[in-house]
Amino acid sequence: MTSLNQSLFEQSQQLIPGGVNSPVRAFRSVGGTPIFFKKGLGSKLWDVDGKQYIDYINSWGPMILGHAHPQVIKAVQDVAENSLSFGAPTGLELEMAQLINKLVPSMEQVRLVSSGTEATMSAIRVARGFTGRSKILKFEGCYHGHADALLVKAGSGLLTFGEPSSAGVPAEVAAHTLTLEYNNTQALRDLFAQVGDELACVIIEPVVGNMNLIVPHMEFLHALRELCSKHGAVLIFDEVMTGFRVHLGGAQALYNIKPDMTTLGKVIGGGLPVGAFGGRKDIMSCLAPLGAVYQAGTLSGNPVAVTAGLQTLALIQAPDFHLKLAAQTKKLVDGLIAVAKEVGVVFNAQNVGGMFGLYFCEHCPTSFNEIMQSNKEHFNKFFHSMLDSGIYLGPSAFEAGFVSAAHSDEDIAYTIVAAKKAFQLVALG
Ligand SMILES: *Cc1c(COP(=O)(O)O)cnc(C)c1O
């Protein structure tokens, strides 16, 4: 008998490329069939066949309160009765702008959009309009959404132009995007010495969550801040993932570094589509209708989506929310390291706030090259054993994981017991 899950996947593949609406969902990296879900509550998910899982993806970050939090659901239901969209201003958007400005003070002005991709794409356009420059700099392994200019990998030499990392991106577009190794301060200084005055902006994940979890060297972030100021390049912190997750004020509060612009997404919508970009008032004033940089959105600031975000942000301001979230995540990480050691598997793990990284290598990696050297076969074996035990991890060795406020001590303890079994399978080879 085939499961409902299998049947849904087979039918989906007929009509939806790869059967999924975003590629990492397809399990291509780990093999097997993606799970189709029908319900979530707190830390738990149920698939269409009724199997229960503890969720460590949390919709890739947004579900920081766990699934179907009653206060968020109620607020969304209430506001939905007043119409789903106006395409005109609402007081809710003002409330959201005030809250963002309070929690992330470097965002002196802010504009709402509907995804992280829109936020980063628009922030870069504003930075280019503000500086009158075309070149941008990003770092290898950082993901900033799928705008053409950001789907770029490093060329062969340090200062060669970037090459598209996706078909369909013209080489001419990619040519304006330079790419450097993350955490490489010397390479950064060398690049700025040569083209610093031509850079419109530098965009960076201040903690990387899109090549597994990579923690920044403080010296690297400080050098970046100093070089951008010296050369008049706009420093954009892409906090779509880290915003409200690693600290109430994002990575910029955790590390006490002030970017010129910030992009937000994920947690800010509490599970509905919201993104935001903002920063210095002189830069944001370049945006239409005030300035010459065009940017727009039919559903931007949508009342239902903004309400889910407002309610989520209200709840995560509870005293010690992020301390508890970080402590719970650390408990998971420490437990996993301990059982891997017991079993004798080469493994490491770490967390920043409610984000964590699992690595099948000796040390926690600090760059794209290092993470690429982790043991992918070991991860895949571990992933499938965990899935069998009802633990839902990101289906790739190169994704970060997320803990929510709903994850209980029992959830963590169960996960560690399941992990011991999974590590034993890995050790068998
Ligand atoms: C998820 C993510 C994006 C893209 O956001 P979408 O809402 O998926 O378009 C951009 N930047 C970072 C750092 C992200 O983690």
XYZ file of C-alpha atoms and ligand atoms in Angstrom:
444
model
C 0.000 0.000 0.000
C 1.417 3.382 -0.913
C 1.076 6.100 1.674
C -0.961 9.236 1.098
C 2.368 11.105 1.325
C 3.856 9.095 -1.558
C 0.747 9.577 -3.655
C 0.694 13.363 -3.062
C 4.358 13.632 -4.015
C 3.858 11.619 -7.207
C 0.879 13.759 -8.228
C 2.648 17.002 -7.305
C 5.581 16.138 -9.534
C 3.211 16.088 -12.513
C 2.161 19.699 -12.000
C 4.817 21.403 -9.867
C 8.480 21.238 -10.981
C 10.134 18.695 -8.686
C 6.874 18.489 -6.741
C 7.831 21.447 -4.533
C 7.486 25.231 -4.464
C 11.014 25.845 -3.120
C 13.954 23.566 -4.022
C 15.399 22.632 -0.609
C 12.050 21.050 0.318
C 12.600 18.364 -2.313
C 15.047 16.226 -0.264
C 17.390 16.110 -3.310
C 20.434 16.437 -1.062
C 19.479 13.685 1.427
C 17.437 11.464 -0.898
C 13.964 10.075 -0.234
C 10.493 11.582 -0.344
C 9.686 15.005 1.108
C 7.160 14.973 3.948
C 3.758 16.535 3.291
C 2.341 18.080 6.459
C -1.199 18.760 7.535
C -0.912 20.156 11.049
C 1.439 21.775 13.519
C 1.043 22.641 17.190
C 3.818 23.972 19.414
C 7.010 22.021 18.729
C 5.165 19.217 16.919
C 4.129 18.501 13.327
C 1.897 15.805 11.875
C 2.286 14.540 8.333
C -0.598 13.575 6.043
C -0.323 9.951 7.174
C -0.610 10.934 10.833
C 3.012 10.464 11.907
C 4.236 12.945 14.559
C 7.530 14.850 14.442
C 9.458 17.301 16.625
C 10.126 20.207 14.259
C 13.620 21.737 14.110
C 12.992 23.652 10.870
C 10.160 25.856 12.120
C 9.371 26.946 8.559
C 13.081 27.910 8.242
C 12.877 30.250 11.218
C 9.581 32.173 11.384
C 7.815 29.886 13.886
C 9.856 31.113 16.854
C 6.822 30.647 19.153
C 6.097 27.170 17.795
C 3.196 26.313 15.497
C -0.333 27.673 15.818
C 0.305 29.829 18.871
C -3.242 30.596 20.126
C -2.688 34.357 20.505
C -1.225 34.702 17.010
C -4.015 32.637 15.448
C -6.682 34.637 17.286
C -5.217 37.992 16.211
C -5.069 36.841 12.584
C -8.665 35.585 12.679
C -9.903 38.848 14.183
C -8.158 41.124 11.702
C -9.127 38.965 8.717
C -12.780 39.814 9.348
C -12.017 43.450 8.453
C -10.852 42.486 4.917
C -7.711 40.738 3.783
C -6.171 43.685 1.948
C -6.668 47.369 1.155
C -3.692 48.391 -0.983
C -3.775 51.569 1.089
C -2.084 52.571 4.368
C -3.210 51.127 7.728
C -2.332 51.941 11.338
C -0.934 48.426 11.657
C 1.949 49.336 9.335
C 2.785 52.352 11.484
C 2.703 50.136 14.562
C 5.081 47.717 12.856
C 7.447 50.526 11.781
C 7.469 51.900 15.345
C 8.194 48.463 16.774
C 10.997 47.740 14.282
C 12.541 51.125 15.049
C 12.339 50.423 18.775
C 13.849 46.922 18.590
C 16.373 47.667 15.800
C 17.205 51.380 16.259
C 19.627 51.485 13.292
C 16.473 51.214 11.138
C 15.568 54.896 11.334
C 13.125 54.445 8.472
C 11.633 51.220 7.227
C 9.583 49.899 4.342
C 7.577 46.666 4.435
C 7.626 44.095 1.633
C 6.376 40.511 1.339
C 9.560 38.395 1.379
C 13.213 38.403 2.306
C 14.122 38.310 -1.372
C 12.261 41.560 -1.986
C 13.881 43.141 1.063
C 17.471 42.440 -0.024
C 16.826 43.236 -3.690
C 15.257 46.579 -2.737
C 17.949 47.427 -0.177
C 20.629 46.949 -2.822
C 18.742 49.148 -5.279
C 18.505 51.923 -2.680
C 22.204 51.577 -1.840
C 23.047 51.906 -5.535
C 20.728 54.891 -5.938
C 22.183 56.575 -2.862
C 25.832 56.095 -3.831
C 25.502 56.299 -7.616
C 27.763 53.208 -7.761
C 27.074 49.802 -9.360
C 29.397 47.218 -7.772
C 28.274 45.208 -4.771
C 30.159 42.762 -2.540
C 28.803 39.571 -0.991
C 30.403 36.570 0.720
C 30.681 32.987 -0.457
C 27.967 30.753 1.029
C 25.735 33.615 2.197
C 22.214 33.528 0.764
C 20.283 36.738 0.288
C 17.250 35.534 -1.635
C 17.073 34.823 -5.346
C 17.369 38.216 -7.070
C 19.601 37.993 -10.173
C 22.438 40.111 -8.764
C 22.694 37.835 -5.714
C 22.798 34.455 -7.466
C 26.505 34.818 -8.032
C 29.536 32.775 -7.090
C 33.171 33.811 -6.918
C 35.109 34.004 -10.166
C 38.519 32.374 -10.400
C 40.687 35.173 -9.008
C 40.256 37.537 -6.079
C 39.187 40.514 -8.158
C 37.694 38.762 -11.135
C 34.046 39.490 -11.676
C 31.462 37.158 -10.230
C 29.857 34.389 -12.284
C 26.160 33.488 -12.196
C 25.404 30.527 -9.902
C 22.074 29.977 -11.671
C 21.146 29.605 -15.328
C 19.056 32.541 -16.483
C 21.215 35.185 -14.818
C 23.039 37.250 -17.475
C 26.811 37.397 -17.036
C 26.509 41.199 -17.376
C 24.334 41.300 -14.241
C 26.606 38.987 -12.258
C 29.634 41.043 -13.310
C 28.707 43.788 -10.866
C 28.711 41.379 -7.902
C 32.059 40.656 -6.258
C 32.378 37.689 -3.914
C 34.839 37.027 -1.091
C 35.435 34.286 1.462
C 33.538 34.796 4.750
C 35.696 35.670 7.783
C 38.739 36.456 5.594
C 39.754 39.899 6.876
C 42.932 40.171 4.789
C 41.072 39.468 1.536
C 38.522 42.088 2.575
C 41.211 44.727 3.169
C 42.874 43.889 -0.160
C 39.594 44.214 -2.051
C 38.705 47.540 -0.452
C 42.196 48.862 -1.216
C 41.555 48.202 -4.895
C 37.850 48.874 -5.486
C 36.461 50.180 -2.182
C 35.516 53.530 -3.711
C 33.478 51.808 -6.438
C 31.343 49.699 -4.069
C 27.703 50.717 -3.627
C 27.274 48.274 -0.764
C 28.393 45.181 1.042
C 25.672 42.699 1.993
C 26.361 40.088 4.661
C 24.632 37.607 6.945
C 26.108 38.763 10.291
C 25.683 35.166 11.473
C 25.418 32.850 8.472
C 22.503 30.431 8.487
C 22.500 29.438 4.846
C 25.651 27.282 4.656
C 24.804 25.475 7.862
C 25.622 27.848 10.770
C 28.804 29.929 10.510
C 29.776 32.320 13.299
C 31.551 35.566 12.338
C 34.956 36.537 13.679
C 34.502 39.824 15.524
C 37.652 41.229 13.956
C 36.155 40.528 10.507
C 32.858 42.320 11.249
C 34.665 45.296 12.806
C 36.989 45.589 9.803
C 33.963 45.479 7.504
C 32.237 48.299 9.411
C 35.366 50.423 9.373
C 36.140 49.851 5.671
C 32.561 50.594 4.544
C 32.585 53.882 6.488
C 35.988 54.858 5.111
C 35.018 54.176 1.488
C 31.401 55.336 1.554
C 29.969 51.888 0.821
C 26.597 51.106 2.418
C 26.869 48.222 4.912
C 23.763 46.018 4.716
C 23.188 43.429 7.426
C 20.886 40.784 5.996
C 19.078 39.807 9.189
C 16.227 38.000 7.445
C 17.185 34.914 9.432
C 18.977 36.373 12.471
C 16.541 39.238 13.128
C 14.590 38.703 16.390
C 16.129 35.204 16.570
C 19.722 35.431 17.825
C 18.743 38.395 20.055
C 15.660 40.603 20.320
C 17.638 43.275 18.441
C 19.208 40.848 15.936
C 22.887 40.111 15.385
C 23.656 43.849 15.359
C 22.543 44.059 19.005
C 24.296 40.813 19.931
C 27.614 42.070 18.506
C 27.023 45.782 19.015
C 27.780 46.782 15.408
C 25.590 49.301 13.604
C 24.971 48.677 9.895
C 23.725 51.409 7.539
C 20.839 49.253 6.365
C 19.132 46.081 7.593
C 16.863 43.563 5.906
C 14.316 41.514 7.853
C 11.991 38.602 7.060
C 11.039 35.235 8.556
C 10.260 35.956 12.278
C 8.867 39.414 11.422
C 5.885 37.738 9.712
C 5.362 35.018 12.310
C 4.672 32.558 9.470
C 2.917 34.900 7.032
C 4.722 36.690 4.177
C 6.388 39.841 5.536
C 9.799 41.330 4.863
C 11.263 44.729 5.666
C 14.238 46.844 4.762
C 15.372 50.038 6.382
C 18.225 52.022 7.795
C 19.678 55.508 7.808
C 17.146 58.190 7.042
C 19.362 59.874 4.433
C 19.607 56.583 2.538
C 15.925 55.606 2.868
C 14.882 59.081 1.682
C 16.082 58.056 -1.787
C 13.018 55.802 -2.096
C 9.944 56.710 -4.136
C 7.717 58.670 -3.600
C 10.341 60.917 -1.908
C 13.306 60.030 -4.064
C 14.293 58.579 -7.414
C 14.665 54.899 -6.434
C 11.531 52.978 -7.421
C 10.164 50.189 -5.260
C 6.557 49.029 -4.741
C 4.238 46.141 -3.812
C 0.504 45.442 -4.210
C 0.357 43.463 -0.961
C 3.175 45.252 0.929
C 2.176 45.823 4.549
C -0.751 43.420 4.205
C -2.910 43.768 7.347
C -3.240 40.045 8.088
C 0.467 39.319 7.593
C 1.513 42.373 9.604
C -0.829 41.338 12.430
C 0.759 37.882 12.646
C 4.133 39.627 12.844
C 3.046 42.206 15.431
C 1.580 39.544 17.681
C 4.704 37.386 17.337
C 6.983 40.336 18.119
C 4.810 41.248 21.113
C 5.210 37.767 22.586
C 8.971 37.491 22.046
C 9.490 40.677 24.076
C 8.609 38.707 27.228
C 11.384 38.989 29.862
C 14.262 36.555 29.229
C 12.579 35.129 26.110
C 15.824 35.001 24.137
C 17.924 33.876 27.121
C 15.614 30.899 27.589
C 15.524 30.153 23.858
C 19.336 30.220 23.690
C 19.640 28.044 26.817
C 17.239 25.455 25.393
C 19.129 25.424 22.081
C 22.443 25.046 23.920
C 21.007 22.095 25.846
C 20.232 20.402 22.532
C 23.685 21.139 21.098
C 25.542 19.958 24.217
C 23.450 16.791 24.390
C 24.166 15.941 20.760
C 27.909 16.519 21.164
C 27.947 14.286 24.245
C 26.202 11.303 22.612
C 28.298 11.604 19.427
C 31.408 11.433 21.602
C 30.067 8.405 23.500
C 29.440 6.607 20.228
C 32.746 7.781 18.721
C 31.454 9.714 15.702
C 33.363 12.764 14.404
C 30.844 15.518 15.037
C 30.527 19.043 16.344
C 27.673 21.493 16.924
C 27.074 25.038 18.138
C 24.291 27.584 18.515
C 23.804 31.333 18.392
C 20.589 32.118 20.254
C 17.823 29.925 18.820
C 19.810 28.890 15.709
C 22.053 25.838 15.640
C 24.528 24.091 13.339
C 25.375 20.374 13.210
C 28.668 19.414 11.560
C 30.068 16.028 10.695
C 33.620 17.305 11.049
C 36.077 17.860 13.926
C 35.755 21.639 14.329
C 32.967 24.123 13.794
C 33.636 25.504 10.286
C 34.269 29.208 9.680
C 33.938 29.403 5.885
C 32.221 27.878 2.859
C 35.326 25.818 1.994
C 35.473 24.351 5.481
C 31.796 23.416 5.632
C 32.079 21.753 2.218
C 34.591 19.355 3.771
C 32.095 17.978 6.314
C 30.953 14.376 5.841
C 27.771 14.587 3.803
C 27.155 10.820 3.793
C 27.254 10.761 7.573
C 24.797 13.643 7.696
C 22.392 11.913 5.304
C 22.462 8.695 7.327
C 21.904 10.692 10.536
C 19.086 12.705 8.943
C 17.112 9.644 7.821
C 17.510 7.829 11.131
C 16.283 10.958 12.949
C 13.353 11.270 10.537
C 12.389 7.631 11.243
C 12.426 8.500 14.957
C 10.128 11.477 14.334
C 12.714 14.277 14.392
C 12.397 16.729 11.494
C 15.741 18.383 10.679
C 16.662 20.486 7.639
C 17.057 18.061 4.707
C 20.633 19.122 3.870
C 24.029 19.191 5.582
C 24.196 22.876 4.645
C 21.199 24.292 6.499
C 20.972 25.712 10.007
C 18.374 24.399 12.475
C 15.905 26.268 14.677
C 14.491 25.769 18.157
C 11.247 27.472 19.193
C 9.956 28.638 22.562
C 7.603 25.636 22.461
C 10.427 23.068 22.564
C 10.227 21.431 25.997
C 12.864 19.629 28.034
C 11.111 16.394 27.055
C 11.442 17.281 23.353
C 15.165 17.879 23.749
C 15.670 14.712 25.804
C 13.769 12.612 23.246
C 15.829 14.151 20.435
C 19.095 13.262 22.153
C 18.006 9.643 22.698
C 17.055 9.410 18.999
C 20.394 10.992 18.062
C 22.335 8.344 19.955
C 20.673 5.669 17.858
C 21.355 7.696 14.692
C 25.042 8.165 15.579
C 25.319 4.418 16.197
C 24.092 3.804 12.639
C 26.586 6.356 11.329
C 29.397 4.611 13.269
C 28.486 1.259 11.688
C 29.360 2.862 8.307
C 15.519 33.245 3.906
C 16.523 34.292 3.607
C 16.349 35.226 2.565
C 15.223 35.122 1.584
O 13.971 35.286 2.173
P 12.652 34.764 1.389
O 11.550 35.214 2.249
O 12.807 33.280 1.293
O 12.668 35.415 0.050
C 17.262 36.244 2.452
N 18.304 36.346 3.285
C 18.521 35.467 4.281
C 19.680 35.649 5.200
C 17.652 34.398 4.467
O 17.890 33.513 5.436
